């Protein structure tokens, strides 16, 4: 498996107490381009709620479904290069 071009891991699974610190860690990862892989795992250790959330970064060129019903190609800039928006022909409706 290759490393994403920006050097970040392709997979992360932050876990911890269900508090603002955990929520910030997940929010920061989402802002970096990670996406949730399924829902969170939640358990109770007898004293507090513990949560975990698997997060993945799509590989460059990977095709995925967007929330709007179109298929989009994931394109990330290589460090130092500008990212141009995709041409309309690069998106197509789901069949």
mmCIF file of N, CA and C in Angstrom:
data_model
loop_
_atom_site.group_PDB
_atom_site.id
_atom_site.type_symbol
_atom_site.label_atom_id
_atom_site.label_comp_id
_atom_site.label_asym_id
_atom_site.label_seq_id
_atom_site.Cartn_x
_atom_site.Cartn_y
_atom_site.Cartn_z
ATOM 1 N N UNK A 1 0.850 -1.182 0.000
ATOM 2 C CA UNK A 1 0.000 0.000 0.000
ATOM 3 C C UNK A 1 0.889 1.237 0.000
ATOM 4 N N UNK A 2 0.570 2.200 -0.817
ATOM 5 C CA UNK A 2 1.377 3.408 -0.894
ATOM 6 C C UNK A 2 0.855 4.464 0.071
ATOM 7 N N UNK A 3 1.751 5.346 0.478
ATOM 8 C CA UNK A 3 1.392 6.434 1.378
ATOM 9 C C UNK A 3 0.789 7.569 0.564
ATOM 10 N N UNK A 4 -0.259 8.220 1.071
ATOM 11 C CA UNK A 4 -0.802 9.371 0.358
ATOM 12 C C UNK A 4 0.299 10.405 0.117
ATOM 13 N N UNK A 5 0.174 11.233 -0.918
ATOM 14 C CA UNK A 5 1.252 12.143 -1.292
ATOM 15 C C UNK A 5 1.632 13.151 -0.220
ATOM 16 N N UNK A 6 0.741 13.487 0.678
ATOM 17 C CA UNK A 6 1.068 14.459 1.715
ATOM 18 C C UNK A 6 1.681 13.813 2.951
ATOM 19 N N UNK A 7 1.922 12.509 2.926
ATOM 20 C CA UNK A 7 2.587 11.818 4.021
ATOM 21 C C UNK A 7 1.685 11.396 5.168
ATOM 22 N N UNK A 8 0.404 11.717 5.124
ATOM 23 C CA UNK A 8 -0.505 11.304 6.186
ATOM 24 C C UNK A 8 -0.887 9.842 6.001
ATOM 25 N N UNK A 9 -1.173 9.122 7.086
ATOM 26 C CA UNK A 9 -1.588 7.724 6.932
ATOM 27 C C UNK A 9 -2.946 7.634 6.237
ATOM 28 N N UNK A 10 -3.155 6.546 5.517
ATOM 29 C CA UNK A 10 -4.419 6.353 4.804
ATOM 30 C C UNK A 10 -5.542 5.957 5.755
ATOM 31 N N UNK A 11 -5.200 5.453 6.940
ATOM 32 C CA UNK A 11 -6.199 4.955 7.890
ATOM 33 C C UNK A 11 -5.853 5.457 9.283
ATOM 34 N N UNK A 12 -6.864 5.880 10.010
ATOM 35 C CA UNK A 12 -6.705 6.270 11.417
ATOM 36 C C UNK A 12 -7.907 5.751 12.183
ATOM 37 N N UNK A 13 -7.721 5.465 13.439
ATOM 38 C CA UNK A 13 -8.835 5.027 14.283
ATOM 39 C C UNK A 13 -8.700 5.660 15.664
ATOM 40 N N UNK A 14 -9.012 6.957 15.780
ATOM 41 C CA UNK A 14 -8.948 7.583 17.094
ATOM 42 C C UNK A 14 -9.971 6.953 18.040
ATOM 43 N N UNK A 15 -9.575 6.816 19.295
ATOM 44 C CA UNK A 15 -10.457 6.245 20.319
ATOM 45 C C UNK A 15 -10.212 6.980 21.627
ATOM 46 N N UNK A 16 -11.221 7.006 22.475
ATOM 47 C CA UNK A 16 -11.070 7.649 23.775
ATOM 48 C C UNK A 16 -12.416 7.924 24.408
ATOM 49 N N UNK A 17 -12.354 8.679 25.507
ATOM 50 C CA UNK A 17 -13.591 9.053 26.189
ATOM 51 C C UNK A 17 -14.452 9.900 25.265
ATOM 52 N N UNK A 18 -15.752 9.768 25.416
ATOM 53 C CA UNK A 18 -16.694 10.549 24.612
ATOM 54 C C UNK A 18 -16.753 11.957 25.193
ATOM 55 N N UNK A 19 -15.808 12.794 24.765
ATOM 56 C CA UNK A 19 -15.745 14.161 25.269
ATOM 57 C C UNK A 19 -15.327 15.107 24.149
ATOM 58 N N UNK A 20 -15.173 16.377 24.477
ATOM 59 C CA UNK A 20 -14.847 17.385 23.472
ATOM 60 C C UNK A 20 -13.484 17.119 22.834
ATOM 61 N N UNK A 21 -12.540 16.563 23.570
ATOM 62 C CA UNK A 21 -11.217 16.264 23.015
ATOM 63 C C UNK A 21 -11.316 15.239 21.898
ATOM 64 N N UNK A 22 -12.082 14.177 22.121
ATOM 65 C CA UNK A 22 -12.264 13.162 21.082
ATOM 66 C C UNK A 22 -12.947 13.776 19.865
ATOM 67 N N UNK A 23 -13.989 14.558 20.093
ATOM 68 C CA UNK A 23 -14.717 15.180 18.981
ATOM 69 C C UNK A 23 -13.809 16.096 18.172
ATOM 70 N N UNK A 24 -12.921 16.830 18.834
ATOM 71 C CA UNK A 24 -11.979 17.696 18.115
ATOM 72 C C UNK A 24 -11.013 16.873 17.267
ATOM 73 N N UNK A 25 -10.512 15.759 17.814
ATOM 74 C CA UNK A 25 -9.587 14.909 17.054
ATOM 75 C C UNK A 25 -10.245 14.402 15.775
ATOM 76 N N UNK A 26 -11.486 13.954 15.881
ATOM 77 C CA UNK A 26 -12.194 13.461 14.697
ATOM 78 C C UNK A 26 -12.483 14.618 13.742
ATOM 79 N N UNK A 27 -12.906 15.756 14.261
ATOM 80 C CA UNK A 27 -13.198 16.918 13.413
ATOM 81 C C UNK A 27 -11.960 17.386 12.660
ATOM 82 N N UNK A 28 -10.801 17.387 13.318
ATOM 83 C CA UNK A 28 -9.556 17.776 12.654
ATOM 84 C C UNK A 28 -9.216 16.802 11.528
ATOM 85 N N UNK A 29 -9.417 15.510 11.768
ATOM 86 C CA UNK A 29 -9.142 14.513 10.726
ATOM 87 C C UNK A 29 -10.088 14.704 9.541
ATOM 88 N N UNK A 30 -11.354 14.990 9.804
ATOM 89 C CA UNK A 30 -12.314 15.231 8.722
ATOM 90 C C UNK A 30 -11.892 16.449 7.902
ATOM 91 N N UNK A 31 -11.394 17.483 8.578
ATOM 92 C CA UNK A 31 -10.939 18.683 7.877
ATOM 93 C C UNK A 31 -9.718 18.401 7.004
ATOM 94 N N UNK A 32 -8.940 17.371 7.336
ATOM 95 C CA UNK A 32 -7.766 16.985 6.545
ATOM 96 C C UNK A 32 -8.121 16.081 5.370
ATOM 97 N N UNK A 33 -9.409 15.758 5.220
ATOM 98 C CA UNK A 33 -9.825 14.945 4.085
ATOM 99 C C UNK A 33 -10.175 13.509 4.416
ATOM 100 N N UNK A 34 -10.073 13.126 5.690
ATOM 101 C CA UNK A 34 -10.470 11.772 6.078
ATOM 102 C C UNK A 34 -11.988 11.664 6.023
ATOM 103 N N UNK A 35 -12.469 10.456 5.821
ATOM 104 C CA UNK A 35 -13.906 10.184 5.811
ATOM 105 C C UNK A 35 -14.193 9.053 6.787
ATOM 106 N N UNK A 36 -15.353 9.091 7.468
ATOM 107 C CA UNK A 36 -15.699 7.988 8.374
ATOM 108 C C UNK A 36 -15.857 6.681 7.602
ATOM 109 N N UNK A 37 -15.359 5.616 8.173
ATOM 110 C CA UNK A 37 -15.564 4.279 7.614
ATOM 111 C C UNK A 37 -16.580 3.599 8.517
ATOM 112 N N UNK A 38 -17.826 3.573 8.091
ATOM 113 C CA UNK A 38 -18.949 3.099 8.903
ATOM 114 C C UNK A 38 -19.152 4.025 10.093
ATOM 115 N N UNK A 39 -20.011 3.618 11.002
ATOM 116 C CA UNK A 39 -20.319 4.431 12.168
ATOM 117 C C UNK A 39 -19.313 4.228 13.283
ATOM 118 N N UNK A 40 -19.427 5.013 14.348
ATOM 119 C CA UNK A 40 -18.506 4.863 15.468
ATOM 120 C C UNK A 40 -18.801 3.601 16.273
ATOM 121 N N UNK A 41 -17.780 3.125 16.969
ATOM 122 C CA UNK A 41 -17.946 2.029 17.927
ATOM 123 C C UNK A 41 -18.075 2.673 19.304
ATOM 124 N N UNK A 42 -19.034 2.224 20.082
ATOM 125 C CA UNK A 42 -19.293 2.808 21.397
ATOM 126 C C UNK A 42 -19.389 1.690 22.420
ATOM 127 N N UNK A 43 -18.733 1.887 23.566
ATOM 128 C CA UNK A 43 -18.811 0.912 24.652
ATOM 129 C C UNK A 43 -18.805 1.654 25.980
ATOM 130 N N UNK A 44 -19.055 0.939 27.039
ATOM 131 C CA UNK A 44 -19.067 1.505 28.387
ATOM 132 C C UNK A 44 -18.139 0.666 29.239
ATOM 133 N N UNK A 45 -17.168 1.285 29.896
ATOM 134 C CA UNK A 45 -16.189 0.535 30.685
ATOM 135 C C UNK A 45 -16.554 0.420 32.167
ATOM 136 N N UNK A 46 -17.784 0.734 32.507
ATOM 137 C CA UNK A 46 -18.214 0.678 33.901
ATOM 138 C C UNK A 46 -18.205 2.038 34.572
ATOM 139 N N UNK A 47 -17.449 2.978 34.006
ATOM 140 C CA UNK A 47 -17.387 4.325 34.562
ATOM 141 C C UNK A 47 -17.718 5.399 33.533
ATOM 142 N N UNK A 48 -17.335 5.145 32.280
ATOM 143 C CA UNK A 48 -17.531 6.182 31.262
ATOM 144 C C UNK A 48 -17.744 5.553 29.888
ATOM 145 N N UNK A 49 -18.256 6.359 28.972
ATOM 146 C CA UNK A 49 -18.477 5.922 27.591
ATOM 147 C C UNK A 49 -17.163 6.088 26.818
ATOM 148 N N UNK A 50 -16.782 5.042 26.084
ATOM 149 C CA UNK A 50 -15.582 5.052 25.246
ATOM 150 C C UNK A 50 -16.042 4.928 23.797
ATOM 151 N N UNK A 51 -15.478 5.767 22.916
ATOM 152 C CA UNK A 51 -15.857 5.742 21.504
ATOM 153 C C UNK A 51 -14.615 5.590 20.627
ATOM 154 N N UNK A 52 -14.831 5.061 19.436
ATOM 155 C CA UNK A 52 -13.777 4.958 18.423
ATOM 156 C C UNK A 52 -14.417 5.207 17.067
ATOM 157 N N UNK A 53 -13.657 5.791 16.172
ATOM 158 C CA UNK A 53 -14.158 6.060 14.829
ATOM 159 C C UNK A 53 -13.057 5.763 13.821
ATOM 160 N N UNK A 54 -13.286 4.784 12.964
ATOM 161 C CA UNK A 54 -12.338 4.493 11.890
ATOM 162 C C UNK A 54 -12.474 5.570 10.819
ATOM 163 N N UNK A 55 -11.334 6.083 10.370
ATOM 164 C CA UNK A 55 -11.297 7.132 9.359
ATOM 165 C C UNK A 55 -10.343 6.726 8.248
ATOM 166 N N UNK A 56 -10.733 6.960 7.007
ATOM 167 C CA UNK A 56 -9.887 6.619 5.862
ATOM 168 C C UNK A 56 -9.772 7.821 4.933
ATOM 169 N N UNK A 57 -8.667 7.868 4.195
ATOM 170 C CA UNK A 57 -8.490 8.886 3.159
ATOM 171 C C UNK A 57 -8.541 8.191 1.822
ATOM 172 N N UNK A 58 -9.438 8.601 0.938
ATOM 173 C CA UNK A 58 -9.475 7.992 -0.391
ATOM 174 C C UNK A 58 -8.148 8.234 -1.108
ATOM 175 N N UNK A 59 -7.705 7.252 -1.861
ATOM 176 C CA UNK A 59 -6.472 7.394 -2.635
ATOM 177 C C UNK A 59 -6.709 8.333 -3.807
ATOM 178 N N UNK A 60 -5.652 8.955 -4.282
ATOM 179 C CA UNK A 60 -5.780 9.810 -5.471
ATOM 180 C C UNK A 60 -6.295 8.982 -6.626
ATOM 181 N N UNK A 61 -7.256 9.532 -7.346
ATOM 182 C CA UNK A 61 -7.801 8.834 -8.497
ATOM 183 C C UNK A 61 -8.885 7.834 -8.152
ATOM 184 N N UNK A 62 -9.137 7.605 -6.862
ATOM 185 C CA UNK A 62 -10.186 6.664 -6.460
ATOM 186 C C UNK A 62 -11.545 7.287 -6.738
ATOM 187 N N UNK A 63 -12.446 6.502 -7.249
ATOM 188 C CA UNK A 63 -13.798 6.981 -7.532
ATOM 189 C C UNK A 63 -14.686 6.623 -6.352
ATOM 190 N N UNK A 64 -15.475 7.577 -5.887
ATOM 191 C CA UNK A 64 -16.372 7.323 -4.759
ATOM 192 C C UNK A 64 -17.689 8.042 -5.001
ATOM 193 N N UNK A 65 -18.682 7.679 -4.222
ATOM 194 C CA UNK A 65 -19.993 8.324 -4.332
ATOM 195 C C UNK A 65 -20.040 9.524 -3.405
ATOM 196 N N UNK A 66 -20.626 10.584 -3.887
ATOM 197 C CA UNK A 66 -20.808 11.754 -3.041
ATOM 198 C C UNK A 66 -22.206 11.703 -2.446
ATOM 199 N N UNK A 67 -22.465 12.561 -1.485
ATOM 200 C CA UNK A 67 -23.779 12.610 -0.869
ATOM 201 C C UNK A 67 -24.852 13.173 -1.784
ATOM 202 N N UNK A 68 -24.462 13.727 -2.928
ATOM 203 C CA UNK A 68 -25.434 14.327 -3.839
ATOM 204 C C UNK A 68 -25.833 13.406 -4.975
ATOM 205 N N UNK A 69 -25.356 12.158 -4.955
ATOM 206 C CA UNK A 69 -25.764 11.203 -5.975
ATOM 207 C C UNK A 69 -24.924 11.210 -7.235
ATOM 208 N N UNK A 70 -23.748 11.829 -7.188
ATOM 209 C CA UNK A 70 -22.858 11.782 -8.346
ATOM 210 C C UNK A 70 -21.595 11.020 -7.974
ATOM 211 N N UNK A 71 -20.938 10.471 -8.963
ATOM 212 C CA UNK A 71 -19.660 9.805 -8.747
ATOM 213 C C UNK A 71 -18.575 10.837 -8.989
ATOM 214 N N UNK A 72 -17.665 10.965 -8.046
ATOM 215 C CA UNK A 72 -16.588 11.940 -8.195
ATOM 216 C C UNK A 72 -15.249 11.234 -8.096
ATOM 217 N N UNK A 73 -14.260 11.783 -8.787
ATOM 218 C CA UNK A 73 -12.908 11.255 -8.682
ATOM 219 C C UNK A 73 -12.180 12.079 -7.635
ATOM 220 N N UNK A 74 -11.538 11.410 -6.690
ATOM 221 C CA UNK A 74 -10.810 12.094 -5.632
ATOM 222 C C UNK A 74 -9.478 12.554 -6.200
ATOM 223 N N UNK A 75 -9.228 13.847 -6.118
ATOM 224 C CA UNK A 75 -7.973 14.404 -6.613
ATOM 225 C C UNK A 75 -7.397 15.261 -5.503
ATOM 226 N N UNK A 76 -6.164 14.979 -5.117
ATOM 227 C CA UNK A 76 -5.491 15.774 -4.092
ATOM 228 C C UNK A 76 -4.289 16.467 -4.725
ATOM 229 N N UNK A 77 -4.029 17.694 -4.323
ATOM 230 C CA UNK A 77 -2.861 18.368 -4.879
ATOM 231 C C UNK A 77 -1.577 17.745 -4.345
ATOM 232 N N UNK A 78 -0.585 17.709 -5.193
ATOM 233 C CA UNK A 78 0.747 17.334 -4.735
ATOM 234 C C UNK A 78 1.300 18.579 -4.086
ATOM 235 N N UNK A 79 1.994 18.424 -2.977
ATOM 236 C CA UNK A 79 2.466 19.568 -2.215
ATOM 237 C C UNK A 79 3.140 20.595 -3.131
ATOM 238 N N UNK A 80 2.694 21.840 -3.022
ATOM 239 C CA UNK A 80 3.281 22.911 -3.799
ATOM 240 C C UNK A 80 2.637 23.143 -5.156
ATOM 241 N N UNK A 81 1.695 22.317 -5.547
ATOM 242 C CA UNK A 81 1.040 22.487 -6.846
ATOM 243 C C UNK A 81 -0.414 22.887 -6.636
ATOM 244 N N UNK A 82 -0.898 23.740 -7.507
ATOM 245 C CA UNK A 82 -2.291 24.189 -7.406
ATOM 246 C C UNK A 82 -3.226 23.089 -7.889
ATOM 247 N N UNK A 83 -4.404 23.050 -7.319
ATOM 248 C CA UNK A 83 -5.425 22.078 -7.709
ATOM 249 C C UNK A 83 -6.458 22.789 -8.569
ATOM 250 N N UNK A 84 -6.676 22.274 -9.770
ATOM 251 C CA UNK A 84 -7.695 22.829 -10.650
ATOM 252 C C UNK A 84 -8.997 22.075 -10.434
ATOM 253 N N UNK A 85 -10.142 22.755 -10.492
ATOM 254 C CA UNK A 85 -11.411 22.040 -10.345
ATOM 255 C C UNK A 85 -11.599 21.065 -11.503
ATOM 256 N N UNK A 86 -12.257 19.922 -11.259
ATOM 257 C CA UNK A 86 -12.451 18.953 -12.331
ATOM 258 C C UNK A 86 -13.384 19.500 -13.405
ATOM 259 N N UNK A 87 -13.139 19.078 -14.626
ATOM 260 C CA UNK A 87 -14.017 19.457 -15.733
ATOM 261 C C UNK A 87 -15.350 18.745 -15.553
ATOM 262 N N UNK A 88 -16.453 19.311 -16.029
ATOM 263 C CA UNK A 88 -17.763 18.671 -15.865
ATOM 264 C C UNK A 88 -17.809 17.241 -16.384
ATOM 265 N N UNK A 89 -17.003 16.896 -17.370
ATOM 266 C CA UNK A 89 -17.018 15.542 -17.930
ATOM 267 C C UNK A 89 -16.488 14.508 -16.938
ATOM 268 N N UNK A 90 -15.798 14.939 -15.866
ATOM 269 C CA UNK A 90 -15.235 14.003 -14.908
ATOM 270 C C UNK A 90 -16.251 13.538 -13.868
ATOM 271 N N UNK A 91 -17.424 14.118 -13.854
ATOM 272 C CA UNK A 91 -18.478 13.668 -12.944
ATOM 273 C C UNK A 91 -19.615 13.113 -13.779
ATOM 274 N N UNK A 92 -20.252 12.088 -13.277
ATOM 275 C CA UNK A 92 -21.368 11.492 -14.011
ATOM 276 C C UNK A 92 -22.407 10.983 -13.013
ATOM 277 N N UNK A 93 -23.679 10.959 -13.399
ATOM 278 C CA UNK A 93 -24.732 10.495 -12.487
ATOM 279 C C UNK A 93 -24.557 9.015 -12.154
ATOM 280 N N UNK A 94 -25.008 8.638 -10.977
ATOM 281 C CA UNK A 94 -25.014 7.226 -10.598
ATOM 282 C C UNK A 94 -26.030 6.478 -11.438
ATOM 283 N N UNK A 95 -25.721 5.262 -11.761
ATOM 284 C CA UNK A 95 -26.633 4.443 -12.571
ATOM 285 C C UNK A 95 -27.449 3.577 -11.648
#
